[in-house]
PDB file of C-alpha atoms in Angstrom:
ATOM      1  CA  UNK D 378      -0.051  -0.031  -0.025  1.00  0.00           C
ATOM      2  CA  UNK D 379       1.490   3.415  -1.089  1.00  0.00           C
ATOM      3  CA  UNK D 380       1.314   6.732   0.776  1.00  0.00           C
ATOM      4  CA  UNK D 381      -1.994   7.590  -0.925  1.00  0.00           C
ATOM      5  CA  UNK D 382      -3.637   4.597   0.735  1.00  0.00           C
ATOM      6  CA  UNK D 383      -4.224   2.784  -2.526  1.00  0.00           C
ATOM      7  CA  UNK D 384      -3.256  -0.931  -2.597  1.00  0.00           C
ATOM      8  CA  UNK D 385      -0.646  -1.404  -5.250  1.00  0.00           C
ATOM      9  CA  UNK D 386      -1.048  -4.238  -7.805  1.00  0.00           C
ATOM     10  CA  UNK D 387       1.776  -6.669  -7.030  1.00  0.00           C
ATOM     11  CA  UNK D 388       0.430  -9.499  -9.182  1.00  0.00           C
ATOM     12  CA  UNK D 389       3.449 -11.492 -10.545  1.00  0.00           C
ATOM     13  CA  UNK D 390       4.010 -11.707 -14.298  1.00  0.00           C
ATOM     14  CA  UNK D 391       1.554 -14.175 -15.713  1.00  0.00           C
ATOM     15  CA  UNK D 392      -1.354 -12.858 -13.598  1.00  0.00           C
ATOM     16  CA  UNK D 393      -1.294 -15.387 -10.755  1.00  0.00           C
ATOM     17  CA  UNK D 394      -1.249 -14.171  -7.155  1.00  0.00           C
ATOM     18  CA  UNK D 395       0.037 -16.182  -4.213  1.00  0.00           C
ATOM     19  CA  UNK D 396      -3.558 -16.417  -3.021  1.00  0.00           C
ATOM     20  CA  UNK D 397      -4.559 -17.919  -6.327  1.00  0.00           C
ATOM     21  CA  UNK D 398      -1.764 -20.528  -6.138  1.00  0.00           C
ATOM     22  CA  UNK D 399      -2.751 -21.474  -2.561  1.00  0.00           C
ATOM     23  CA  UNK D 400      -6.432 -21.716  -3.552  1.00  0.00           C
ATOM     24  CA  UNK D 401      -5.582 -23.889  -6.519  1.00  0.00           C
ATOM     25  CA  UNK D 402      -3.555 -26.170  -4.262  1.00  0.00           C
ATOM     26  CA  UNK D 403      -6.406 -26.446  -1.827  1.00  0.00           C
ATOM     27  CA  UNK D 404      -8.848 -27.442  -4.594  1.00  0.00           C
ATOM     28  CA  UNK D 405      -6.407 -30.091  -5.764  1.00  0.00           C
ATOM     29  CA  UNK D 406      -6.037 -31.423  -2.229  1.00  0.00           C
ATOM     30  CA  UNK D 407      -9.713 -31.608  -1.762  1.00  0.00           C
ATOM     31  CA  UNK D 408     -10.080 -33.405  -4.981  1.00  0.00           C
ATOM     32  CA  UNK D 409      -7.582 -36.091  -3.936  1.00  0.00           C
ATOM     33  CA  UNK D 410      -9.397 -36.430  -0.595  1.00  0.00           C
ATOM     34  CA  UNK D 411     -12.741 -36.974  -2.367  1.00  0.00           C
ATOM     35  CA  UNK D 412     -11.204 -39.715  -4.549  1.00  0.00           C
ATOM     36  CA  UNK D 413      -9.886 -41.363  -1.431  1.00  0.00           C
ATOM     37  CA  UNK D 414     -13.404 -41.403   0.143  1.00  0.00           C
ATOM     38  CA  UNK D 415     -14.624 -43.127  -2.947  1.00  0.00           C
ATOM     39  CA  UNK D 416     -12.012 -45.832  -2.687  1.00  0.00           C
ATOM     40  CA  UNK D 417     -13.045 -46.465   0.922  1.00  0.00           C
ATOM     41  CA  UNK D 418     -16.563 -47.160  -0.220  1.00  0.00           C
ATOM     42  CA  UNK D 419     -15.320 -49.562  -2.851  1.00  0.00           C
ATOM     43  CA  UNK D 420     -13.413 -52.008  -0.667  1.00  0.00           C
ATOM     44  CA  UNK D 421     -14.428 -53.615   2.620  1.00  0.00           C
ATOM     45  CA  UNK D 422     -12.013 -53.818   5.542  1.00  0.00           C
ATOM     46  CA  UNK D 423     -10.563 -57.086   6.861  1.00  0.00           C
ATOM     47  CA  UNK D 424     -10.097 -56.607  10.663  1.00  0.00           C
ATOM     48  CA  UNK D 425      -6.631 -57.378  11.972  1.00  0.00           C
ATOM     49  CA  UNK D 426      -6.160 -61.029  12.551  1.00  0.00           C
ATOM     50  CA  UNK D 427      -9.104 -62.153  10.501  1.00  0.00           C
ATOM     51  CA  UNK D 428      -9.093 -64.298   7.409  1.00  0.00           C
ATOM     52  CA  UNK D 429     -10.639 -63.617   4.039  1.00  0.00           C
ATOM     53  CA  UNK D 430     -12.668 -65.579   1.546  1.00  0.00           C
ATOM     54  CA  UNK D 431     -12.111 -64.458  -2.050  1.00  0.00           C
ATOM     55  CA  UNK D 432     -14.071 -65.495  -5.144  1.00  0.00           C
ATOM     56  CA  UNK D 433     -14.186 -63.988  -8.684  1.00  0.00           C
ATOM     57  CA  UNK D 434     -17.158 -61.804  -7.758  1.00  0.00           C
ATOM     58  CA  UNK D 435     -17.326 -61.501  -3.962  1.00  0.00           C
ATOM     59  CA  UNK D 436     -14.915 -61.340  -1.006  1.00  0.00           C
ATOM     60  CA  UNK D 437     -15.770 -61.488   2.709  1.00  0.00           C
ATOM     61  CA  UNK D 438     -13.752 -61.438   5.872  1.00  0.00           C
ATOM     62  CA  UNK D 439     -14.173 -63.924   8.694  1.00  0.00           C
ATOM     63  CA  UNK D 440     -13.029 -64.158  12.319  1.00  0.00           C
ATOM     64  CA  UNK D 441      -9.774 -66.158  12.895  1.00  0.00           C
ATOM     65  CA  UNK D 442     -11.737 -68.865  14.665  1.00  0.00           C
ATOM     66  CA  UNK D 443     -13.458 -69.750  11.348  1.00  0.00           C
ATOM     67  CA  UNK D 444     -11.210 -71.923   9.192  1.00  0.00           C
ATOM     68  CA  UNK D 445     -11.419 -71.632   5.404  1.00  0.00           C
ATOM     69  CA  UNK D 446     -12.610 -74.833   3.690  1.00  0.00           C
ATOM     70  CA  UNK D 447     -10.788 -76.441   0.790  1.00  0.00           C
ATOM     71  CA  UNK D 448     -12.489 -77.350  -2.452  1.00  0.00           C
ATOM     72  CA  UNK D 449     -12.876 -80.929  -1.195  1.00  0.00           C
ATOM     73  CA  UNK D 450     -14.340 -79.838   2.167  1.00  0.00           C
ATOM     74  CA  UNK D 451     -17.093 -77.476   1.023  1.00  0.00           C
ATOM     75  CA  UNK D 452     -20.280 -78.139  -0.906  1.00  0.00           C
ATOM     76  CA  UNK D 453     -19.955 -78.031  -4.712  1.00  0.00           C
ATOM     77  CA  UNK D 454     -22.555 -75.268  -4.702  1.00  0.00           C
ATOM     78  CA  UNK D 455     -20.298 -72.916  -2.718  1.00  0.00           C
ATOM     79  CA  UNK D 456     -17.549 -70.863  -4.274  1.00  0.00           C
ATOM     80  CA  UNK D 457     -15.925 -70.337  -0.833  1.00  0.00           C
ATOM     81  CA  UNK D 458     -16.584 -71.282   2.741  1.00  0.00           C
ATOM     82  CA  UNK D 459     -15.301 -71.158   6.317  1.00  0.00           C
ATOM     83  CA  UNK D 460     -16.304 -73.224   9.322  1.00  0.00           C
ATOM     84  CA  UNK D 461     -16.392 -72.650  13.073  1.00  0.00           C
ATOM     85  CA  UNK D 462     -16.084 -75.750  15.265  1.00  0.00           C
ATOM     86  CA  UNK D 463     -16.398 -76.566  18.942  1.00  0.00           C
ATOM     87  CA  UNK D 464     -15.337 -79.998  20.290  1.00  0.00           C
ATOM     88  CA  UNK D 465     -15.130 -81.206  16.717  1.00  0.00           C
ATOM     89  CA  UNK D 466     -18.680 -80.175  15.871  1.00  0.00           C
ATOM     90  CA  UNK D 467     -19.544 -77.444  13.383  1.00  0.00           C
ATOM     91  CA  UNK D 468     -21.347 -74.559  15.122  1.00  0.00           C
ATOM     92  CA  UNK D 469     -21.020 -71.837  12.434  1.00  0.00           C
ATOM     93  CA  UNK D 470     -20.413 -71.481   8.764  1.00  0.00           C
ATOM     94  CA  UNK D 471     -19.815 -68.619   6.292  1.00  0.00           C
ATOM     95  CA  UNK D 472     -20.456 -69.500   2.641  1.00  0.00           C
ATOM     96  CA  UNK D 473     -20.410 -67.678  -0.708  1.00  0.00           C
ATOM     97  CA  UNK D 474     -22.602 -68.784  -3.622  1.00  0.00           C
ATOM     98  CA  UNK D 475     -22.345 -67.252  -7.107  1.00  0.00           C
ATOM     99  CA  UNK D 476     -24.879 -67.197  -9.882  1.00  0.00           C
ATOM    100  CA  UNK D 477     -27.224 -69.332  -7.755  1.00  0.00           C
ATOM    101  CA  UNK D 478     -30.442 -68.238  -9.496  1.00  0.00           C
ATOM    102  CA  UNK D 479     -31.609 -66.237 -12.482  1.00  0.00           C
ATOM    103  CA  UNK D 480     -32.626 -62.710 -11.399  1.00  0.00           C
ATOM    104  CA  UNK D 481     -32.902 -59.294 -12.909  1.00  0.00           C
ATOM    105  CA  UNK D 482     -33.033 -57.314  -9.701  1.00  0.00           C
ATOM    106  CA  UNK D 483     -31.817 -57.371  -6.081  1.00  0.00           C
ATOM    107  CA  UNK D 484     -35.381 -58.125  -5.009  1.00  0.00           C
ATOM    108  CA  UNK D 485     -35.509 -61.205  -7.183  1.00  0.00           C
ATOM    109  CA  UNK D 486     -32.081 -62.270  -5.842  1.00  0.00           C
ATOM    110  CA  UNK D 487     -33.531 -62.106  -2.332  1.00  0.00           C
ATOM    111  CA  UNK D 488     -36.549 -64.237  -3.333  1.00  0.00           C
ATOM    112  CA  UNK D 489     -34.137 -66.835  -4.682  1.00  0.00           C
ATOM    113  CA  UNK D 490     -32.078 -66.753  -1.561  1.00  0.00           C
ATOM    114  CA  UNK D 491     -35.163 -67.246   0.611  1.00  0.00           C
ATOM    115  CA  UNK D 492     -36.203 -70.260  -1.540  1.00  0.00           C
ATOM    116  CA  UNK D 493     -32.883 -71.920  -0.710  1.00  0.00           C
ATOM    117  CA  UNK D 494     -33.421 -71.773   3.054  1.00  0.00           C
ATOM    118  CA  UNK D 495     -34.255 -75.215   4.517  1.00  0.00           C
ATOM    119  CA  UNK D 496     -37.840 -76.238   4.922  1.00  0.00           C
ATOM    120  CA  UNK D 497     -39.003 -75.516   8.461  1.00  0.00           C
ATOM    121  CA  UNK D 498     -36.867 -72.386   8.867  1.00  0.00           C
ATOM    122  CA  UNK D 499     -38.585 -69.236  10.193  1.00  0.00           C
ATOM    123  CA  UNK D 500     -38.035 -66.110   8.154  1.00  0.00           C
ATOM    124  CA  UNK D 501     -37.541 -63.142  10.478  1.00  0.00           C
ATOM    125  CA  UNK D 502     -37.228 -60.139   8.232  1.00  0.00           C
ATOM    126  CA  UNK D 503     -35.775 -58.720   4.969  1.00  0.00           C
ATOM    127  CA  UNK D 504     -34.123 -55.323   4.935  1.00  0.00           C
ATOM    128  CA  UNK D 505     -31.968 -53.136   2.582  1.00  0.00           C
ATOM    129  CA  UNK D 506     -28.178 -53.007   3.106  1.00  0.00           C
ATOM    130  CA  UNK D 507     -25.254 -51.456   1.349  1.00  0.00           C
ATOM    131  CA  UNK D 508     -22.172 -53.571   0.392  1.00  0.00           C
ATOM    132  CA  UNK D 509     -18.752 -52.309  -0.753  1.00  0.00           C
ATOM    133  CA  UNK D 510     -17.899 -52.197  -4.455  1.00  0.00           C
ATOM    134  CA  UNK D 511     -18.673 -50.142  -7.532  1.00  0.00           C
ATOM    135  CA  UNK D 512     -21.697 -47.909  -7.046  1.00  0.00           C
ATOM    136  CA  UNK D 513     -23.896 -50.010  -9.304  1.00  0.00           C
ATOM    137  CA  UNK D 514     -23.515 -53.075  -7.058  1.00  0.00           C
ATOM    138  CA  UNK D 515     -23.821 -51.542  -3.610  1.00  0.00           C
ATOM    139  CA  UNK D 516     -27.542 -52.132  -3.214  1.00  0.00           C
ATOM    140  CA  UNK D 517     -28.224 -55.484  -1.546  1.00  0.00           C
ATOM    141  CA  UNK D 518     -30.770 -57.322   0.629  1.00  0.00           C
ATOM    142  CA  UNK D 519     -30.356 -58.751   4.103  1.00  0.00           C
ATOM    143  CA  UNK D 520     -32.504 -61.875   4.827  1.00  0.00           C
ATOM    144  CA  UNK D 521     -32.656 -63.017   8.449  1.00  0.00           C
ATOM    145  CA  UNK D 522     -33.976 -66.431   9.563  1.00  0.00           C
ATOM    146  CA  UNK D 523     -33.766 -69.139  12.294  1.00  0.00           C
ATOM    147  CA  UNK D 524     -33.918 -72.826  12.193  1.00  0.00           C
ATOM    148  CA  UNK D 525     -33.425 -75.887  14.421  1.00  0.00           C
ATOM    149  CA  UNK D 526     -30.501 -78.081  13.424  1.00  0.00           C
ATOM    150  CA  UNK D 527     -31.272 -81.639  12.435  1.00  0.00           C
ATOM    151  CA  UNK D 528     -27.824 -82.728  13.453  1.00  0.00           C
ATOM    152  CA  UNK D 529     -26.621 -83.674   9.984  1.00  0.00           C
ATOM    153  CA  UNK D 530     -22.962 -83.889   9.182  1.00  0.00           C
ATOM    154  CA  UNK D 531     -21.348 -80.503   9.121  1.00  0.00           C
ATOM    155  CA  UNK D 532     -24.114 -78.820  11.228  1.00  0.00           C
ATOM    156  CA  UNK D 533     -24.671 -78.096  14.930  1.00  0.00           C
ATOM    157  CA  UNK D 534     -25.891 -80.849  17.181  1.00  0.00           C
ATOM    158  CA  UNK D 535     -29.503 -81.874  16.711  1.00  0.00           C
ATOM    159  CA  UNK D 536     -31.951 -79.528  18.388  1.00  0.00           C
ATOM    160  CA  UNK D 537     -29.512 -76.547  18.416  1.00  0.00           C
ATOM    161  CA  UNK D 538     -31.197 -73.314  17.433  1.00  0.00           C
ATOM    162  CA  UNK D 539     -29.310 -71.559  14.598  1.00  0.00           C
ATOM    163  CA  UNK D 540     -29.484 -67.991  13.450  1.00  0.00           C
ATOM    164  CA  UNK D 541     -28.882 -67.217   9.814  1.00  0.00           C
ATOM    165  CA  UNK D 542     -28.240 -64.137   7.750  1.00  0.00           C
ATOM    166  CA  UNK D 543     -27.926 -63.953   3.916  1.00  0.00           C
ATOM    167  CA  UNK D 544     -26.600 -60.868   2.102  1.00  0.00           C
ATOM    168  CA  UNK D 545     -27.596 -61.108  -1.547  1.00  0.00           C
ATOM    169  CA  UNK D 546     -27.689 -58.976  -4.664  1.00  0.00           C
ATOM    170  CA  UNK D 547     -26.259 -58.622  -8.207  1.00  0.00           C
ATOM    171  CA  UNK D 548     -22.603 -58.184  -9.168  1.00  0.00           C
ATOM    172  CA  UNK D 549     -21.410 -55.891 -11.954  1.00  0.00           C
ATOM    173  CA  UNK D 550     -22.150 -58.619 -14.533  1.00  0.00           C
ATOM    174  CA  UNK D 551     -25.770 -58.806 -13.241  1.00  0.00           C
ATOM    175  CA  UNK D 552     -25.273 -62.174 -11.787  1.00  0.00           C
ATOM    176  CA  UNK D 553     -26.537 -63.172  -8.344  1.00  0.00           C
ATOM    177  CA  UNK D 554     -24.406 -63.773  -5.248  1.00  0.00           C
ATOM    178  CA  UNK D 555     -25.218 -64.752  -1.748  1.00  0.00           C
ATOM    179  CA  UNK D 556     -23.099 -64.530   1.366  1.00  0.00           C
ATOM    180  CA  UNK D 557     -24.643 -66.715   4.091  1.00  0.00           C
ATOM    181  CA  UNK D 558     -23.656 -66.695   7.778  1.00  0.00           C
ATOM    182  CA  UNK D 559     -25.071 -69.412  10.002  1.00  0.00           C
ATOM    183  CA  UNK D 560     -24.194 -69.689  13.724  1.00  0.00           C
ATOM    184  CA  UNK D 561     -25.581 -71.577  16.674  1.00  0.00           C
ATOM    185  CA  UNK D 562     -27.013 -69.123  19.115  1.00  0.00           C
ATOM    186  CA  UNK D 563     -24.367 -67.682  21.396  1.00  0.00           C
ATOM    187  CA  UNK D 564     -21.375 -68.626  19.224  1.00  0.00           C
ATOM    188  CA  UNK D 565     -21.023 -65.442  17.101  1.00  0.00           C
ATOM    189  CA  UNK D 566     -21.039 -61.964  18.680  1.00  0.00           C
ATOM    190  CA  UNK D 567     -23.330 -59.429  17.161  1.00  0.00           C
ATOM    191  CA  UNK D 568     -20.352 -57.073  16.674  1.00  0.00           C
ATOM    192  CA  UNK D 569     -18.495 -59.784  14.701  1.00  0.00           C
ATOM    193  CA  UNK D 570     -21.570 -60.448  12.529  1.00  0.00           C
ATOM    194  CA  UNK D 571     -21.655 -56.685  11.772  1.00  0.00           C
ATOM    195  CA  UNK D 572     -17.982 -56.675  10.811  1.00  0.00           C
ATOM    196  CA  UNK D 573     -18.417 -59.729   8.573  1.00  0.00           C
ATOM    197  CA  UNK D 574     -21.231 -58.060   6.695  1.00  0.00           C
ATOM    198  CA  UNK D 575     -19.425 -54.710   6.548  1.00  0.00           C
ATOM    199  CA  UNK D 576     -16.432 -56.423   4.901  1.00  0.00           C
ATOM    200  CA  UNK D 577     -18.425 -57.816   1.959  1.00  0.00           C
ATOM    201  CA  UNK D 578     -17.044 -56.460  -1.291  1.00  0.00           C
ATOM    202  CA  UNK D 579     -18.675 -57.159  -4.702  1.00  0.00           C
ATOM    203  CA  UNK D 580     -16.966 -56.700  -8.012  1.00  0.00           C
TER     204      UNK D 580
END
């Protein structure tokens, strides 16, 4: 500012002020931050110490106590699976099925998933959930149910009450998927169930 009180123009050659440079840098930084937020929404987190089931279309984390099954150990209908045992008996499972039914919408995928629940199971409720992945696959359904185990091989002891949750929807190729979590009551903490579901990532 000169003696007349008028602010002198000190704009550097090229017309850019320091304020303009700083502002430009701030916009760039905010842009990078926004991209980072998008990446967070695209990939689920595997909690420290947990394992991970990975298939061509879906991945899901599982507590360390669940042991991943080999191709020979799991059903031919499952693309991946993990099992929780107590005293040599299965008390919990996490399975991933791909392209298990023909469906053109998330709602139809949920109907197909419900049809696959064992006869005699009690459907509790169905609700909307959001999974990780590209924006077009994030819409999904959560199906909750309960049943009494018949004691078959690979299931809890006969008479055990089991809680089940299925997360289902369509992947980016418009094919169905279903992540199913079954656990004898009292064997899987609600917080761990939440973290399993929050880790689901669909491609």
